[in-house]
């Protein structure tokens, strides 16, 4: 078949090989040992760099994150809870500037000892007075608060109540003097 004439429809296209093997020698033995190297696959012939491995099924592109970072789905529950505490503290700091020296700490659960009385239930928060080198601390326990609430709105209200109660206890004030709207929501 002449290479200048294209094949007719239905005829097989001629295939050219770069080098024809020697007819009498038979197949070459496969190389083995350290000189052999990895087997050549598509895109990995001699002199070609290996292609990067990626997952691109059906031409739809690379897989991405489930949700973009600005969507609430990508915020963990503990981060969301910290944001609620931070919002509540910022609201109180406008009225009480002395809270700037107080640390507000979110812990998963309270650490209870054998002498602790649970007759009133699991605490939602606590306070630690100022020490020698440590500022006063207000503790808010995330898991007990989450268990007692059904949705984000309820959780925000309960977090604010707990923060107000603990600040009132730390400062020796009534909760209504810390936040005039305490107990009204």
PDB file of C-alpha atoms in Angstrom:
ATOM      1  CA  UNK A   1       0.000   0.000   0.000  1.00  0.00           C
ATOM      2  CA  UNK A   2       1.310   3.403  -0.929  1.00  0.00           C
ATOM      3  CA  UNK A   3       1.716   5.672   2.102  1.00  0.00           C
ATOM      4  CA  UNK A   4       0.677   8.761   0.158  1.00  0.00           C
ATOM      5  CA  UNK A   5      -2.772   7.381  -0.565  1.00  0.00           C
ATOM      6  CA  UNK A   6      -5.145   7.357   2.401  1.00  0.00           C
ATOM      7  CA  UNK A   7      -6.855   4.039   3.073  1.00  0.00           C
ATOM      8  CA  UNK A   8     -10.393   3.527   1.859  1.00  0.00           C
ATOM      9  CA  UNK A   9     -13.198   3.328   4.354  1.00  0.00           C
ATOM     10  CA  UNK A  10     -13.246  -0.083   5.970  1.00  0.00           C
ATOM     11  CA  UNK A  11      -9.573  -0.816   5.151  1.00  0.00           C
ATOM     12  CA  UNK A  12      -7.177  -1.077   8.094  1.00  0.00           C
ATOM     13  CA  UNK A  13      -4.805   1.812   8.478  1.00  0.00           C
ATOM     14  CA  UNK A  14      -1.159   0.924   7.955  1.00  0.00           C
ATOM     15  CA  UNK A  15       0.890   0.783  11.133  1.00  0.00           C
ATOM     16  CA  UNK A  16       4.546   1.663  11.058  1.00  0.00           C
ATOM     17  CA  UNK A  17       7.044   0.502  13.609  1.00  0.00           C
ATOM     18  CA  UNK A  18      10.267   2.466  14.150  1.00  0.00           C
ATOM     19  CA  UNK A  19      12.495  -0.591  13.937  1.00  0.00           C
ATOM     20  CA  UNK A  20      11.797  -4.035  12.654  1.00  0.00           C
ATOM     21  CA  UNK A  21      13.138  -6.888  14.825  1.00  0.00           C
ATOM     22  CA  UNK A  22      15.651  -9.240  13.251  1.00  0.00           C
ATOM     23  CA  UNK A  23      13.704 -12.118  11.733  1.00  0.00           C
ATOM     24  CA  UNK A  24      16.097 -14.903  12.724  1.00  0.00           C
ATOM     25  CA  UNK A  25      17.039 -13.822  16.231  1.00  0.00           C
ATOM     26  CA  UNK A  26      13.650 -14.268  17.914  1.00  0.00           C
ATOM     27  CA  UNK A  27      12.378 -12.124  20.740  1.00  0.00           C
ATOM     28  CA  UNK A  28      14.870 -10.322  22.928  1.00  0.00           C
ATOM     29  CA  UNK A  29      15.113 -11.558  26.476  1.00  0.00           C
ATOM     30  CA  UNK A  30      13.526  -9.231  29.065  1.00  0.00           C
ATOM     31  CA  UNK A  31      15.973  -7.299  31.164  1.00  0.00           C
ATOM     32  CA  UNK A  32      16.076  -8.167  34.840  1.00  0.00           C
ATOM     33  CA  UNK A  33      18.005  -6.935  37.838  1.00  0.00           C
ATOM     34  CA  UNK A  34      18.800  -3.418  38.936  1.00  0.00           C
ATOM     35  CA  UNK A  35      19.308  -2.151  35.383  1.00  0.00           C
ATOM     36  CA  UNK A  36      15.784  -3.125  34.317  1.00  0.00           C
ATOM     37  CA  UNK A  37      13.917  -0.175  35.925  1.00  0.00           C
ATOM     38  CA  UNK A  38      10.160   0.138  36.115  1.00  0.00           C
ATOM     39  CA  UNK A  39       8.056  -1.185  33.276  1.00  0.00           C
ATOM     40  CA  UNK A  40       7.185   1.430  30.710  1.00  0.00           C
ATOM     41  CA  UNK A  41       3.503   2.295  30.573  1.00  0.00           C
ATOM     42  CA  UNK A  42       1.591   4.970  28.725  1.00  0.00           C
ATOM     43  CA  UNK A  43       3.469   8.240  29.049  1.00  0.00           C
ATOM     44  CA  UNK A  44       6.472   6.465  30.547  1.00  0.00           C
ATOM     45  CA  UNK A  45       8.461   5.517  27.504  1.00  0.00           C
ATOM     46  CA  UNK A  46      12.178   6.056  27.186  1.00  0.00           C
ATOM     47  CA  UNK A  47      13.010   9.715  27.606  1.00  0.00           C
ATOM     48  CA  UNK A  48       9.525  10.676  28.793  1.00  0.00           C
ATOM     49  CA  UNK A  49       8.816  11.900  32.291  1.00  0.00           C
ATOM     50  CA  UNK A  50       6.093  10.086  34.201  1.00  0.00           C
ATOM     51  CA  UNK A  51       2.756  11.850  34.240  1.00  0.00           C
ATOM     52  CA  UNK A  52       1.480  13.065  37.589  1.00  0.00           C
ATOM     53  CA  UNK A  53      -1.131  10.800  39.111  1.00  0.00           C
ATOM     54  CA  UNK A  54      -4.484  12.398  39.546  1.00  0.00           C
ATOM     55  CA  UNK A  55      -8.049  11.438  39.875  1.00  0.00           C
ATOM     56  CA  UNK A  56     -10.076  12.767  36.967  1.00  0.00           C
ATOM     57  CA  UNK A  57     -12.927  10.451  36.229  1.00  0.00           C
ATOM     58  CA  UNK A  58     -15.097  11.030  33.226  1.00  0.00           C
ATOM     59  CA  UNK A  59     -13.529  14.408  32.444  1.00  0.00           C
ATOM     60  CA  UNK A  60     -15.204  16.185  35.373  1.00  0.00           C
ATOM     61  CA  UNK A  61     -11.998  17.552  36.852  1.00  0.00           C
ATOM     62  CA  UNK A  62     -10.285  17.087  40.161  1.00  0.00           C
ATOM     63  CA  UNK A  63     -12.249  16.482  43.320  1.00  0.00           C
ATOM     64  CA  UNK A  64     -12.560  19.516  45.515  1.00  0.00           C
ATOM     65  CA  UNK A  65     -13.649  20.199  49.068  1.00  0.00           C
ATOM     66  CA  UNK A  66     -17.156  19.219  50.097  1.00  0.00           C
ATOM     67  CA  UNK A  67     -17.987  22.825  50.951  1.00  0.00           C
ATOM     68  CA  UNK A  68     -16.151  26.104  50.536  1.00  0.00           C
ATOM     69  CA  UNK A  69     -14.629  27.574  53.704  1.00  0.00           C
ATOM     70  CA  UNK A  70     -17.202  30.368  54.036  1.00  0.00           C
ATOM     71  CA  UNK A  71     -20.091  27.883  54.323  1.00  0.00           C
ATOM     72  CA  UNK A  72     -21.050  26.899  57.900  1.00  0.00           C
ATOM     73  CA  UNK A  73     -20.686  23.206  57.005  1.00  0.00           C
ATOM     74  CA  UNK A  74     -16.925  23.556  57.101  1.00  0.00           C
ATOM     75  CA  UNK A  75     -16.946  25.058  60.628  1.00  0.00           C
ATOM     76  CA  UNK A  76     -16.612  22.452  63.350  1.00  0.00           C
ATOM     77  CA  UNK A  77     -19.001  22.342  66.286  1.00  0.00           C
ATOM     78  CA  UNK A  78     -16.261  23.359  68.699  1.00  0.00           C
ATOM     79  CA  UNK A  79     -15.346  26.380  66.527  1.00  0.00           C
ATOM     80  CA  UNK A  80     -18.998  27.363  66.311  1.00  0.00           C
ATOM     81  CA  UNK A  81     -19.320  27.089  70.103  1.00  0.00           C
ATOM     82  CA  UNK A  82     -16.205  29.231  70.626  1.00  0.00           C
ATOM     83  CA  UNK A  83     -17.738  31.854  68.345  1.00  0.00           C
ATOM     84  CA  UNK A  84     -20.884  31.897  70.493  1.00  0.00           C
ATOM     85  CA  UNK A  85     -18.805  32.375  73.653  1.00  0.00           C
ATOM     86  CA  UNK A  86     -16.727  35.098  71.981  1.00  0.00           C
ATOM     87  CA  UNK A  87     -19.877  36.951  70.874  1.00  0.00           C
ATOM     88  CA  UNK A  88     -21.300  36.799  74.378  1.00  0.00           C
ATOM     89  CA  UNK A  89     -18.054  38.018  75.948  1.00  0.00           C
ATOM     90  CA  UNK A  90     -17.759  40.925  73.493  1.00  0.00           C
ATOM     91  CA  UNK A  91     -21.313  41.917  74.338  1.00  0.00           C
ATOM     92  CA  UNK A  92     -20.479  41.988  78.057  1.00  0.00           C
ATOM     93  CA  UNK A  93     -17.078  43.713  77.652  1.00  0.00           C
ATOM     94  CA  UNK A  94     -18.846  46.809  76.301  1.00  0.00           C
ATOM     95  CA  UNK A  95     -20.632  47.175  79.645  1.00  0.00           C
ATOM     96  CA  UNK A  96     -17.843  45.861  81.899  1.00  0.00           C
ATOM     97  CA  UNK A  97     -14.358  46.863  80.734  1.00  0.00           C
ATOM     98  CA  UNK A  98     -12.733  44.974  83.659  1.00  0.00           C
ATOM     99  CA  UNK A  99     -13.500  41.732  81.782  1.00  0.00           C
ATOM    100  CA  UNK A 100     -10.543  42.465  79.478  1.00  0.00           C
ATOM    101  CA  UNK A 101      -8.296  40.926  82.168  1.00  0.00           C
ATOM    102  CA  UNK A 102     -10.377  37.735  82.460  1.00  0.00           C
ATOM    103  CA  UNK A 103      -9.671  34.616  80.380  1.00  0.00           C
ATOM    104  CA  UNK A 104     -12.689  32.830  78.962  1.00  0.00           C
ATOM    105  CA  UNK A 105     -11.933  29.152  78.376  1.00  0.00           C
ATOM    106  CA  UNK A 106     -14.053  26.563  76.576  1.00  0.00           C
ATOM    107  CA  UNK A 107     -13.575  22.999  77.793  1.00  0.00           C
ATOM    108  CA  UNK A 108     -15.250  19.854  76.512  1.00  0.00           C
ATOM    109  CA  UNK A 109     -16.545  18.568  79.855  1.00  0.00           C
ATOM    110  CA  UNK A 110     -16.021  19.486  83.495  1.00  0.00           C
ATOM    111  CA  UNK A 111     -13.360  17.599  85.411  1.00  0.00           C
ATOM    112  CA  UNK A 112     -15.193  16.205  88.418  1.00  0.00           C
ATOM    113  CA  UNK A 113     -13.664  14.513  91.421  1.00  0.00           C
ATOM    114  CA  UNK A 114     -15.218  11.941  93.763  1.00  0.00           C
ATOM    115  CA  UNK A 115     -16.094  14.657  96.319  1.00  0.00           C
ATOM    116  CA  UNK A 116     -18.142  16.708  93.810  1.00  0.00           C
ATOM    117  CA  UNK A 117     -21.874  16.638  94.473  1.00  0.00           C
ATOM    118  CA  UNK A 118     -23.947  16.196  91.308  1.00  0.00           C
ATOM    119  CA  UNK A 119     -27.263  16.738  93.088  1.00  0.00           C
ATOM    120  CA  UNK A 120     -27.837  19.851  90.967  1.00  0.00           C
ATOM    121  CA  UNK A 121     -26.692  18.201  87.749  1.00  0.00           C
ATOM    122  CA  UNK A 122     -23.601  18.554  85.606  1.00  0.00           C
ATOM    123  CA  UNK A 123     -22.260  22.127  85.710  1.00  0.00           C
ATOM    124  CA  UNK A 124     -22.395  24.225  82.547  1.00  0.00           C
ATOM    125  CA  UNK A 125     -19.620  26.583  83.622  1.00  0.00           C
ATOM    126  CA  UNK A 126     -17.254  27.502  86.406  1.00  0.00           C
ATOM    127  CA  UNK A 127     -14.829  30.149  87.610  1.00  0.00           C
ATOM    128  CA  UNK A 128     -11.238  30.126  88.802  1.00  0.00           C
ATOM    129  CA  UNK A 129     -10.131  33.155  90.823  1.00  0.00           C
ATOM    130  CA  UNK A 130      -7.041  35.140  89.959  1.00  0.00           C
ATOM    131  CA  UNK A 131      -3.797  33.430  90.978  1.00  0.00           C
ATOM    132  CA  UNK A 132      -0.226  34.659  91.440  1.00  0.00           C
ATOM    133  CA  UNK A 133       0.747  34.636  87.779  1.00  0.00           C
ATOM    134  CA  UNK A 134      -2.586  33.697  86.247  1.00  0.00           C
ATOM    135  CA  UNK A 135      -5.593  35.882  85.457  1.00  0.00           C
ATOM    136  CA  UNK A 136      -9.082  34.973  86.605  1.00  0.00           C
ATOM    137  CA  UNK A 137     -10.786  32.414  84.366  1.00  0.00           C
ATOM    138  CA  UNK A 138     -14.339  31.726  83.374  1.00  0.00           C
ATOM    139  CA  UNK A 139     -14.882  28.162  82.161  1.00  0.00           C
ATOM    140  CA  UNK A 140     -17.711  27.166  79.826  1.00  0.00           C
ATOM    141  CA  UNK A 141     -18.281  23.435  79.262  1.00  0.00           C
ATOM    142  CA  UNK A 142     -19.240  22.745  75.663  1.00  0.00           C
ATOM    143  CA  UNK A 143     -20.740  19.243  75.771  1.00  0.00           C
ATOM    144  CA  UNK A 144     -23.189  19.807  78.672  1.00  0.00           C
ATOM    145  CA  UNK A 145     -24.454  22.989  76.986  1.00  0.00           C
ATOM    146  CA  UNK A 146     -24.843  21.249  73.614  1.00  0.00           C
ATOM    147  CA  UNK A 147     -26.755  18.351  75.174  1.00  0.00           C
ATOM    148  CA  UNK A 148     -29.295  20.739  76.702  1.00  0.00           C
ATOM    149  CA  UNK A 149     -30.027  22.635  73.463  1.00  0.00           C
ATOM    150  CA  UNK A 150     -31.709  21.654  70.205  1.00  0.00           C
ATOM    151  CA  UNK A 151     -30.478  24.296  67.758  1.00  0.00           C
ATOM    152  CA  UNK A 152     -28.040  27.168  67.352  1.00  0.00           C
ATOM    153  CA  UNK A 153     -30.445  29.835  68.636  1.00  0.00           C
ATOM    154  CA  UNK A 154     -31.115  27.966  71.885  1.00  0.00           C
ATOM    155  CA  UNK A 155     -27.402  27.275  72.247  1.00  0.00           C
ATOM    156  CA  UNK A 156     -26.556  30.969  71.828  1.00  0.00           C
ATOM    157  CA  UNK A 157     -29.077  31.936  74.527  1.00  0.00           C
ATOM    158  CA  UNK A 158     -27.837  29.293  76.958  1.00  0.00           C
ATOM    159  CA  UNK A 159     -24.173  30.169  76.344  1.00  0.00           C
ATOM    160  CA  UNK A 160     -24.914  33.822  77.077  1.00  0.00           C
ATOM    161  CA  UNK A 161     -26.784  32.901  80.288  1.00  0.00           C
ATOM    162  CA  UNK A 162     -23.893  30.721  81.458  1.00  0.00           C
ATOM    163  CA  UNK A 163     -21.325  33.431  80.678  1.00  0.00           C
ATOM    164  CA  UNK A 164     -23.420  36.058  82.518  1.00  0.00           C
ATOM    165  CA  UNK A 165     -23.856  33.781  85.555  1.00  0.00           C
ATOM    166  CA  UNK A 166     -20.156  32.957  85.759  1.00  0.00           C
ATOM    167  CA  UNK A 167     -19.073  36.591  85.328  1.00  0.00           C
ATOM    168  CA  UNK A 168     -21.554  37.611  88.046  1.00  0.00           C
ATOM    169  CA  UNK A 169     -20.123  34.960  90.366  1.00  0.00           C
ATOM    170  CA  UNK A 170     -16.545  36.015  89.620  1.00  0.00           C
ATOM    171  CA  UNK A 171     -17.268  39.722  90.207  1.00  0.00           C
ATOM    172  CA  UNK A 172     -19.621  39.157  93.151  1.00  0.00           C
ATOM    173  CA  UNK A 173     -22.558  40.825  91.418  1.00  0.00           C
ATOM    174  CA  UNK A 174     -26.127  39.827  90.618  1.00  0.00           C
ATOM    175  CA  UNK A 175     -26.582  38.457  87.072  1.00  0.00           C
ATOM    176  CA  UNK A 176     -29.131  41.226  86.352  1.00  0.00           C
ATOM    177  CA  UNK A 177     -26.479  43.881  87.039  1.00  0.00           C
ATOM    178  CA  UNK A 178     -24.057  42.183  84.613  1.00  0.00           C
ATOM    179  CA  UNK A 179     -26.700  42.010  81.868  1.00  0.00           C
ATOM    180  CA  UNK A 180     -30.040  43.760  82.399  1.00  0.00           C
ATOM    181  CA  UNK A 181     -31.714  41.379  79.909  1.00  0.00           C
ATOM    182  CA  UNK A 182     -30.666  38.277  81.913  1.00  0.00           C
ATOM    183  CA  UNK A 183     -33.565  35.878  82.354  1.00  0.00           C
ATOM    184  CA  UNK A 184     -35.899  37.724  79.974  1.00  0.00           C
ATOM    185  CA  UNK A 185     -35.200  35.691  76.827  1.00  0.00           C
TER     186      UNK A 185
END
